[in-house]
Structure formats: C-alpha cells, structure tokens
C-alpha cells in the first residue's frame, strides 16, 4: 500500500518512484485533482478507481479507508494517489492512521505540493533573502462543523506584517472573508497578493494585486478553484522575472 503524491498537475512532475508504483499497481485510487492525461498513460492491467468525484457521487472518507484496507488484505498492489503531496491538506494523515489501526503496512511517497509548486511556476519565490524568511501554509476553508476559526488570525497577520509569506489553499470561495480577517488584524491594504489557478495545467492563470484589489481582480478574471493564494512581499518578485518566465 502506497500513499502517493501526484504533484500539482503536470504528469512530468510526478516522481520516478510514483510512476514506477503506478505502473506496477493492481489498483489506483485517485482523487479529483489528478489529471486524466496521467491516468490515461497507465497500462491496461491497472484498475483506476475515481474516489474523488464531486457530490453526490463522492466516495466518503470512511468508504475510502475501508476500500484501502480491503484491497490491501486481498494482497493487491494498491496506490492511493493524491494531488500535490498526500500530507498537505490531503487527508493522507487520516488514511495513514486508519491503515495503521488495521495493521496494514504502507509507505508514503511525497509529491510536489501546490503550496510550493503553484507559486513557484508563477514566478513567486516563497522565501527571499530581501523580503521573506518564513512561510505559513493554511486552509482558507475550514471544516463547517467548527464553531470558531481554528486559525489564529492575529498570529497570521503578525507573520505577514513582519515579512513572512502566507500561502492559502482552498481559499477561492472564502477569499473575501480571509482578506477581511487579515485587514481586521492589522495587515496593510497595500500588501501584495496573488492567486495562481490550476498551476502546471494547460489552463494555468495568475492574477495579482493587493489586499485592497485582489477580490476585484479575482472576479474580473473569473478565478475558480483549484487556486493557491499568496500574501506577502514576495509576490512583487514576479514582476521582475515575469517577462523571461513567460517567454
Ligand atoms: N495535497 C494537495 C492539496 C489538497 S487541498 C497539495 O499538496 O497540493 C486542495 C487545494 O490545493 C486546492 O483548493 C488548491 O488550493 C490547491 N491546489 C491543488 N492543485 C493545485 C493547482 N494545480 N494549482 C493551484 N492550486 C492547487
């Protein structure tokens, strides 16, 4: 049993190990952020199961956990393939705990997380000696059953004000709430912000602005999930390199 990261989208960003395990697998269980271009390249002997469909067809986490255990107990070679890195907001930890509780041996194969890869391909370095010495990755979309935000917005705002970079995953729909939270906790309106949509896919797009303008930029461009939002001065580095990057 292998919990494998597929990277942000471009099949060439898969690790060699991931590719070897995928081609040798009996079953590949994947979620919605994995590109068909990759799955189409697998040998016919591999049974590909989409467990990441949108509701109402979505397979519940409990069902996925049970499928993984059942297949592994049958002796099948199973790859659980997840977008980006399995352990960055991918519920890989929950699946790992479930496998461990069922005594199923498994291995984790890291992937290029969109948290790092999306800003990277858009020309935004997460750290920079001149303007950012730390990176914080958060979810912009908390589980609905939480009464209060599990995020400490005071601390997040402090990070940005003191020059750190904030990366928000799953933050497209709640962009305005997150922008308001940062502003309310003292982050200046002119702080640079960028959104990178579908990084490394054919329809990759990036918009940038400031905390004051990013919502309008997002609306104007029609930015949809999946996208990564980056807040901090590193966003400005993109303007210095963009011409060469796009060439
Ligand atoms: N495990 C994944 C993240 C899963 S959460 C990883 O490490 O990348 C899903 C969120 O990831 C999306 O809402 C979006 O914020 C981000 N994401 C995944 N793929 C992306 C891509 N190609 N471009 C931009 N954002 C992406």
mmCIF file of C-alpha atoms and ligand atoms in Angstrom:
data_model
loop_
_atom_site.group_PDB
_atom_site.id
_atom_site.type_symbol
_atom_site.label_atom_id
_atom_site.label_comp_id
_atom_site.label_asym_id
_atom_site.label_seq_id
_atom_site.Cartn_x
_atom_site.Cartn_y
_atom_site.Cartn_z
ATOM 1 C CA UNK A 1 0.000 0.000 0.000
ATOM 2 C CA UNK A 2 1.396 3.333 -1.029
ATOM 3 C CA UNK A 3 0.099 6.840 -0.295
ATOM 4 C CA UNK A 4 1.487 8.708 -3.282
ATOM 5 C CA UNK A 5 1.572 12.405 -4.226
ATOM 6 C CA UNK A 6 0.952 13.182 -7.897
ATOM 7 C CA UNK A 7 2.234 16.776 -7.863
ATOM 8 C CA UNK A 8 0.203 19.832 -8.872
ATOM 9 C CA UNK A 9 -0.982 18.563 -12.270
ATOM 10 C CA UNK A 10 1.664 18.271 -14.988
ATOM 11 C CA UNK A 11 2.345 14.497 -15.257
ATOM 12 C CA UNK A 12 6.056 15.235 -15.704
ATOM 13 C CA UNK A 13 6.133 16.497 -12.121
ATOM 14 C CA UNK A 14 5.411 13.029 -10.813
ATOM 15 C CA UNK A 15 8.401 11.424 -9.084
ATOM 16 C CA UNK A 16 10.077 8.453 -10.746
ATOM 17 C CA UNK A 17 9.106 6.356 -7.747
ATOM 18 C CA UNK A 18 5.451 7.359 -8.060
ATOM 19 C CA UNK A 19 5.485 6.421 -11.735
ATOM 20 C CA UNK A 20 7.060 3.022 -11.051
ATOM 21 C CA UNK A 21 4.488 2.224 -8.349
ATOM 22 C CA UNK A 22 1.622 3.405 -10.551
ATOM 23 C CA UNK A 23 2.608 1.254 -13.492
ATOM 24 C CA UNK A 24 3.114 -1.804 -11.234
ATOM 25 C CA UNK A 25 -0.166 -1.337 -9.346
ATOM 26 C CA UNK A 26 -3.246 -3.556 -9.444
ATOM 27 C CA UNK A 27 -5.421 -0.684 -8.229
ATOM 28 C CA UNK A 28 -5.019 3.090 -8.301
ATOM 29 C CA UNK A 29 -7.496 5.049 -6.191
ATOM 30 C CA UNK A 30 -7.260 8.728 -7.076
ATOM 31 C CA UNK A 31 -8.994 11.977 -6.220
ATOM 32 C CA UNK A 32 -10.277 14.761 -8.402
ATOM 33 C CA UNK A 33 -7.072 16.798 -8.628
ATOM 34 C CA UNK A 34 -5.295 14.111 -10.643
ATOM 35 C CA UNK A 35 -5.097 14.711 -14.402
ATOM 36 C CA UNK A 36 -6.640 12.248 -16.870
ATOM 37 C CA UNK A 37 -3.548 12.743 -19.030
ATOM 38 C CA UNK A 38 -1.598 10.887 -16.359
ATOM 39 C CA UNK A 39 -4.148 8.140 -15.740
ATOM 40 C CA UNK A 40 -4.539 7.524 -19.485
ATOM 41 C CA UNK A 41 -0.862 6.589 -19.676
ATOM 42 C CA UNK A 42 -1.208 3.696 -17.220
ATOM 43 C CA UNK A 43 -1.108 0.110 -18.527
ATOM 44 C CA UNK A 44 -4.466 -1.608 -19.096
ATOM 45 C CA UNK A 45 -3.623 -4.013 -16.247
ATOM 46 C CA UNK A 46 -4.092 -1.180 -13.727
ATOM 47 C CA UNK A 47 -7.621 -0.729 -12.436
ATOM 48 C CA UNK A 48 -8.221 3.002 -11.957
ATOM 49 C CA UNK A 49 -10.869 3.996 -9.400
ATOM 50 C CA UNK A 50 -12.023 7.596 -9.100
ATOM 51 C CA UNK A 51 -12.887 8.181 -5.449
ATOM 52 C CA UNK A 52 -12.829 11.959 -5.718
ATOM 53 C CA UNK A 53 -15.958 12.740 -7.693
ATOM 54 C CA UNK A 54 -17.969 15.780 -6.723
ATOM 55 C CA UNK A 55 -21.048 15.322 -4.531
ATOM 56 C CA UNK A 56 -23.434 13.480 -4.689
ATOM 57 C CA UNK A 57 -21.167 10.805 -6.212
ATOM 58 C CA UNK A 58 -18.295 11.455 -3.845
ATOM 59 C CA UNK A 59 -16.971 8.400 -2.004
ATOM 60 C CA UNK A 60 -16.960 9.094 1.736
ATOM 61 C CA UNK A 61 -13.658 9.123 3.586
ATOM 62 C CA UNK A 62 -14.851 6.126 5.631
ATOM 63 C CA UNK A 63 -15.555 4.170 2.426
ATOM 64 C CA UNK A 64 -12.134 5.076 1.003
ATOM 65 C CA UNK A 65 -10.475 3.939 4.222
ATOM 66 C CA UNK A 66 -12.348 0.627 4.095
ATOM 67 C CA UNK A 67 -11.560 0.076 0.410
ATOM 68 C CA UNK A 68 -7.861 0.608 1.061
ATOM 69 C CA UNK A 69 -7.821 -1.907 3.891
ATOM 70 C CA UNK A 70 -9.898 -4.499 1.999
ATOM 71 C CA UNK A 71 -7.761 -4.305 -1.144
ATOM 72 C CA UNK A 72 -4.531 -4.493 0.827
ATOM 73 C CA UNK A 73 -5.807 -7.539 2.769
ATOM 74 C CA UNK A 74 -6.626 -9.225 -0.548
ATOM 75 C CA UNK A 75 -2.935 -8.895 -1.361
ATOM 76 C CA UNK A 76 -3.392 -6.349 -4.159
ATOM 77 C CA UNK A 77 -0.730 -3.769 -5.051
ATOM 78 C CA UNK A 78 -2.564 -0.550 -4.218
ATOM 79 C CA UNK A 79 -1.631 3.072 -4.879
ATOM 80 C CA UNK A 80 -3.682 5.757 -3.181
ATOM 81 C CA UNK A 81 -2.896 8.727 -5.442
ATOM 82 C CA UNK A 82 -3.467 12.245 -4.168
ATOM 83 C CA UNK A 83 -2.978 15.645 -5.735
ATOM 84 C CA UNK A 84 0.165 17.506 -4.693
ATOM 85 C CA UNK A 85 1.625 15.942 -1.569
ATOM 86 C CA UNK A 86 -0.511 13.395 0.315
ATOM 87 C CA UNK A 87 0.134 15.016 3.674
ATOM 88 C CA UNK A 88 -0.590 18.656 2.784
ATOM 89 C CA UNK A 89 -4.340 19.123 3.292
ATOM 90 C CA UNK A 90 -4.863 15.801 1.552
ATOM 91 C CA UNK A 91 -6.255 13.765 4.465
ATOM 92 C CA UNK A 92 -3.276 11.468 3.966
ATOM 93 C CA UNK A 93 -2.737 11.508 7.715
ATOM 94 C CA UNK A 94 -6.212 10.150 8.361
ATOM 95 C CA UNK A 95 -5.749 7.365 5.843
ATOM 96 C CA UNK A 96 -2.349 6.537 7.325
ATOM 97 C CA UNK A 97 -3.868 6.304 10.820
ATOM 98 C CA UNK A 98 -6.633 4.078 9.518
ATOM 99 C CA UNK A 99 -4.157 1.759 7.780
ATOM 100 C CA UNK A 100 -2.016 1.608 10.909
ATOM 101 C CA UNK A 101 -5.038 0.803 13.072
ATOM 102 C CA UNK A 102 -5.906 -2.055 10.676
ATOM 103 C CA UNK A 103 -2.291 -3.279 10.738
ATOM 104 C CA UNK A 104 -1.789 -2.670 7.007
ATOM 105 C CA UNK A 105 1.841 -1.830 6.189
ATOM 106 C CA UNK A 106 2.180 1.213 3.935
ATOM 107 C CA UNK A 107 4.693 3.698 2.594
ATOM 108 C CA UNK A 108 4.326 7.428 1.907
ATOM 109 C CA UNK A 109 5.698 8.773 -1.373
ATOM 110 C CA UNK A 110 5.869 12.594 -1.258
ATOM 111 C CA UNK A 111 4.750 14.747 -4.156
ATOM 112 C CA UNK A 112 5.295 18.362 -5.198
ATOM 113 C CA UNK A 113 2.687 20.246 -3.193
ATOM 114 C CA UNK A 114 0.742 23.006 -4.912
ATOM 115 C CA UNK A 115 1.535 25.093 -1.828
ATOM 116 C CA UNK A 116 5.111 25.311 -3.093
ATOM 117 C CA UNK A 117 4.778 24.419 -6.767
ATOM 118 C CA UNK A 118 1.990 26.826 -7.745
ATOM 119 C CA UNK A 119 3.704 29.998 -6.533
ATOM 120 C CA UNK A 120 6.962 28.646 -7.982
ATOM 121 C CA UNK A 121 5.777 28.246 -11.562
ATOM 122 C CA UNK A 122 4.119 31.669 -11.358
ATOM 123 C CA UNK A 123 7.465 33.268 -10.523
ATOM 124 C CA UNK A 124 6.788 33.816 -6.823
ATOM 125 C CA UNK A 125 9.560 32.551 -4.529
ATOM 126 C CA UNK A 126 8.139 31.643 -1.112
ATOM 127 C CA UNK A 127 11.222 32.951 0.640
ATOM 128 C CA UNK A 128 13.675 35.609 -0.438
ATOM 129 C CA UNK A 129 16.670 36.959 1.448
ATOM 130 C CA UNK A 130 15.439 40.534 0.976
ATOM 131 C CA UNK A 131 11.802 40.156 1.916
ATOM 132 C CA UNK A 132 10.665 36.837 3.429
ATOM 133 C CA UNK A 133 12.261 34.446 5.914
ATOM 134 C CA UNK A 134 9.262 32.292 6.728
ATOM 135 C CA UNK A 135 6.303 30.602 5.074
ATOM 136 C CA UNK A 136 2.974 29.670 6.639
ATOM 137 C CA UNK A 137 0.527 27.388 4.817
ATOM 138 C CA UNK A 138 -3.121 27.476 5.883
ATOM 139 C CA UNK A 139 -6.512 26.298 4.698
ATOM 140 C CA UNK A 140 -8.880 29.041 3.611
ATOM 141 C CA UNK A 141 -11.827 26.762 4.014
ATOM 142 C CA UNK A 142 -12.353 25.312 7.438
ATOM 143 C CA UNK A 143 -14.493 22.270 8.107
ATOM 144 C CA UNK A 144 -18.043 23.559 8.583
ATOM 145 C CA UNK A 145 -18.532 21.787 11.911
ATOM 146 C CA UNK A 146 -16.036 24.056 13.630
ATOM 147 C CA UNK A 147 -17.802 26.762 15.623
ATOM 148 C CA UNK A 148 -14.864 29.088 15.746
ATOM 149 C CA UNK A 149 -11.969 29.567 13.408
ATOM 150 C CA UNK A 150 -9.189 27.128 14.191
ATOM 151 C CA UNK A 151 -6.849 29.648 12.611
ATOM 152 C CA UNK A 152 -5.246 32.271 14.792
ATOM 153 C CA UNK A 153 -5.712 35.296 12.507
ATOM 154 C CA UNK A 154 -3.821 37.524 14.929
ATOM 155 C CA UNK A 155 -0.765 35.316 14.544
ATOM 156 C CA UNK A 156 -1.209 35.022 10.767
ATOM 157 C CA UNK A 157 -1.486 38.790 10.430
ATOM 158 C CA UNK A 158 1.671 39.222 12.548
ATOM 159 C CA UNK A 159 3.513 36.831 10.264
ATOM 160 C CA UNK A 160 2.626 38.847 7.183
ATOM 161 C CA UNK A 161 3.294 42.219 8.826
ATOM 162 C CA UNK A 162 6.728 41.030 9.933
ATOM 163 C CA UNK A 163 7.593 39.981 6.390
ATOM 164 C CA UNK A 164 6.560 36.319 6.287
ATOM 165 C CA UNK A 165 4.753 34.721 3.367
ATOM 166 C CA UNK A 166 1.228 33.342 3.809
ATOM 167 C CA UNK A 167 0.015 30.617 1.441
ATOM 168 C CA UNK A 168 -3.719 29.822 1.445
ATOM 169 C CA UNK A 169 -5.050 26.572 -0.050
ATOM 170 C CA UNK A 170 -8.757 26.023 -0.657
ATOM 171 C CA UNK A 171 -9.265 29.763 -0.339
ATOM 172 C CA UNK A 172 -11.053 30.829 -3.530
ATOM 173 C CA UNK A 173 -14.635 30.802 -2.295
ATOM 174 C CA UNK A 174 -13.797 32.427 1.014
ATOM 175 C CA UNK A 175 -11.289 34.945 -0.322
ATOM 176 C CA UNK A 176 -13.251 37.946 0.929
ATOM 177 C CA UNK A 177 -13.548 36.514 4.469
ATOM 178 C CA UNK A 178 -9.840 35.800 4.568
ATOM 179 C CA UNK A 179 -8.882 39.209 3.189
ATOM 180 C CA UNK A 180 -11.186 40.848 5.753
ATOM 181 C CA UNK A 181 -9.665 38.778 8.575
ATOM 182 C CA UNK A 182 -6.141 39.878 7.638
ATOM 183 C CA UNK A 183 -7.189 43.533 7.291
ATOM 184 C CA UNK A 184 -9.069 43.421 10.642
ATOM 185 C CA UNK A 185 -5.948 42.103 12.310
ATOM 186 C CA UNK A 186 -3.781 44.913 11.009
ATOM 187 C CA UNK A 187 -2.287 43.830 7.680
ATOM 188 C CA UNK A 188 -1.922 46.941 5.436
ATOM 189 C CA UNK A 189 -4.203 47.218 2.406
ATOM 190 C CA UNK A 190 -1.241 47.615 0.041
ATOM 191 C CA UNK A 191 0.223 44.187 0.918
ATOM 192 C CA UNK A 192 0.794 42.262 -2.348
ATOM 193 C CA UNK A 193 -1.419 39.230 -3.088
ATOM 194 C CA UNK A 194 -1.503 36.770 -5.992
ATOM 195 C CA UNK A 195 -3.745 33.863 -6.938
ATOM 196 C CA UNK A 196 -2.429 31.018 -9.077
ATOM 197 C CA UNK A 197 -5.160 28.909 -10.639
ATOM 198 C CA UNK A 198 -4.575 25.363 -11.932
ATOM 199 C CA UNK A 199 -0.819 25.633 -11.733
ATOM 200 C CA UNK A 200 1.026 23.457 -14.306
ATOM 201 C CA UNK A 201 -2.250 22.561 -16.073
ATOM 202 C CA UNK A 202 -2.911 23.849 -19.579
ATOM 203 C CA UNK A 203 -5.315 26.469 -18.248
ATOM 204 C CA UNK A 204 -2.960 27.846 -15.569
ATOM 205 C CA UNK A 205 -3.548 31.510 -14.789
ATOM 206 C CA UNK A 206 -2.199 34.017 -12.287
ATOM 207 C CA UNK A 207 -3.704 37.292 -11.115
ATOM 208 C CA UNK A 208 -2.066 39.677 -8.710
ATOM 209 C CA UNK A 209 -2.899 42.835 -6.804
ATOM 210 C CA UNK A 210 -3.034 43.877 -3.175
ATOM 211 C CA UNK A 211 -5.281 43.051 -0.229
ATOM 212 C CA UNK A 212 -7.354 46.034 -1.372
ATOM 213 C CA UNK A 213 -7.716 44.937 -5.004
ATOM 214 C CA UNK A 214 -7.425 41.133 -5.153
ATOM 215 C CA UNK A 215 -11.139 40.429 -4.816
ATOM 216 C CA UNK A 216 -11.908 42.629 -7.834
ATOM 217 C CA UNK A 217 -9.002 41.054 -9.764
ATOM 218 C CA UNK A 218 -10.298 37.576 -8.946
ATOM 219 C CA UNK A 219 -13.834 38.441 -10.059
ATOM 220 C CA UNK A 220 -12.657 40.153 -13.250
ATOM 221 C CA UNK A 221 -10.518 37.162 -14.226
ATOM 222 C CA UNK A 222 -13.115 34.595 -13.087
ATOM 223 C CA UNK A 223 -10.619 32.694 -10.950
ATOM 224 C CA UNK A 224 -12.065 29.355 -9.809
ATOM 225 C CA UNK A 225 -10.771 26.521 -7.596
ATOM 226 C CA UNK A 226 -8.279 24.992 -7.502
ATOM 227 C CA UNK A 227 -6.098 28.011 -6.829
ATOM 228 C CA UNK A 228 -3.410 28.959 -4.346
ATOM 229 C CA UNK A 229 -3.371 32.431 -2.808
ATOM 230 C CA UNK A 230 -0.064 34.005 -1.782
ATOM 231 C CA UNK A 231 0.105 37.026 0.531
ATOM 232 C CA UNK A 232 3.343 38.916 1.109
ATOM 233 C CA UNK A 233 6.091 40.970 -0.431
ATOM 234 C CA UNK A 234 7.489 38.011 -2.375
ATOM 235 C CA UNK A 235 4.564 38.451 -4.790
ATOM 236 C CA UNK A 236 6.322 41.538 -6.157
ATOM 237 C CA UNK A 237 9.304 39.447 -7.287
ATOM 238 C CA UNK A 238 7.060 38.050 -10.024
ATOM 239 C CA UNK A 239 7.037 41.416 -11.789
ATOM 240 C CA UNK A 240 10.857 41.287 -12.047
ATOM 241 C CA UNK A 241 11.007 37.868 -13.696
ATOM 242 C CA UNK A 242 7.713 37.511 -15.486
ATOM 243 C CA UNK A 243 8.841 38.596 -18.926
ATOM 244 C CA UNK A 244 11.523 35.912 -19.040
ATOM 245 C CA UNK A 245 9.324 33.252 -17.411
ATOM 246 C CA UNK A 246 6.554 33.708 -19.953
ATOM 247 C CA UNK A 247 8.858 33.661 -22.961
HETATM 248 N N1 LIG B 1 -2.462 17.778 -1.278
HETATM 249 C C1 LIG B 1 -2.630 18.918 -2.162
HETATM 250 C C2 LIG B 1 -3.633 19.912 -1.622
HETATM 251 C C3 LIG B 1 -5.032 19.377 -1.491
HETATM 252 S S1 LIG B 1 -6.178 20.590 -0.955
HETATM 253 C C4 LIG B 1 -1.267 19.570 -2.418
HETATM 254 O O1 LIG B 1 -0.279 19.252 -1.727
HETATM 255 O O2 LIG B 1 -1.179 20.370 -3.344
HETATM 256 C C5 LIG B 1 -6.767 21.220 -2.480
HETATM 257 C C6 LIG B 1 -6.224 22.617 -2.710
HETATM 258 O O3 LIG B 1 -4.910 22.546 -3.246
HETATM 259 C C7 LIG B 1 -6.993 23.417 -3.749
HETATM 260 O O4 LIG B 1 -8.129 24.028 -3.190
HETATM 261 C C8 LIG B 1 -5.967 24.446 -4.146
HETATM 262 O O5 LIG B 1 -5.853 25.457 -3.163
HETATM 263 C C9 LIG B 1 -4.686 23.629 -4.108
HETATM 264 N N2 LIG B 1 -4.277 23.106 -5.427
HETATM 265 C C10 LIG B 1 -4.121 21.826 -5.774
HETATM 266 N N3 LIG B 1 -3.658 21.720 -7.045
HETATM 267 C C11 LIG B 1 -3.499 22.973 -7.495
HETATM 268 C C12 LIG B 1 -3.026 23.540 -8.719
HETATM 269 N N4 LIG B 1 -2.621 22.769 -9.735
HETATM 270 N N5 LIG B 1 -2.980 24.885 -8.834
HETATM 271 C C13 LIG B 1 -3.377 25.666 -7.816
HETATM 272 N N6 LIG B 1 -3.838 25.199 -6.637
HETATM 273 C C14 LIG B 1 -3.887 23.867 -6.479
#
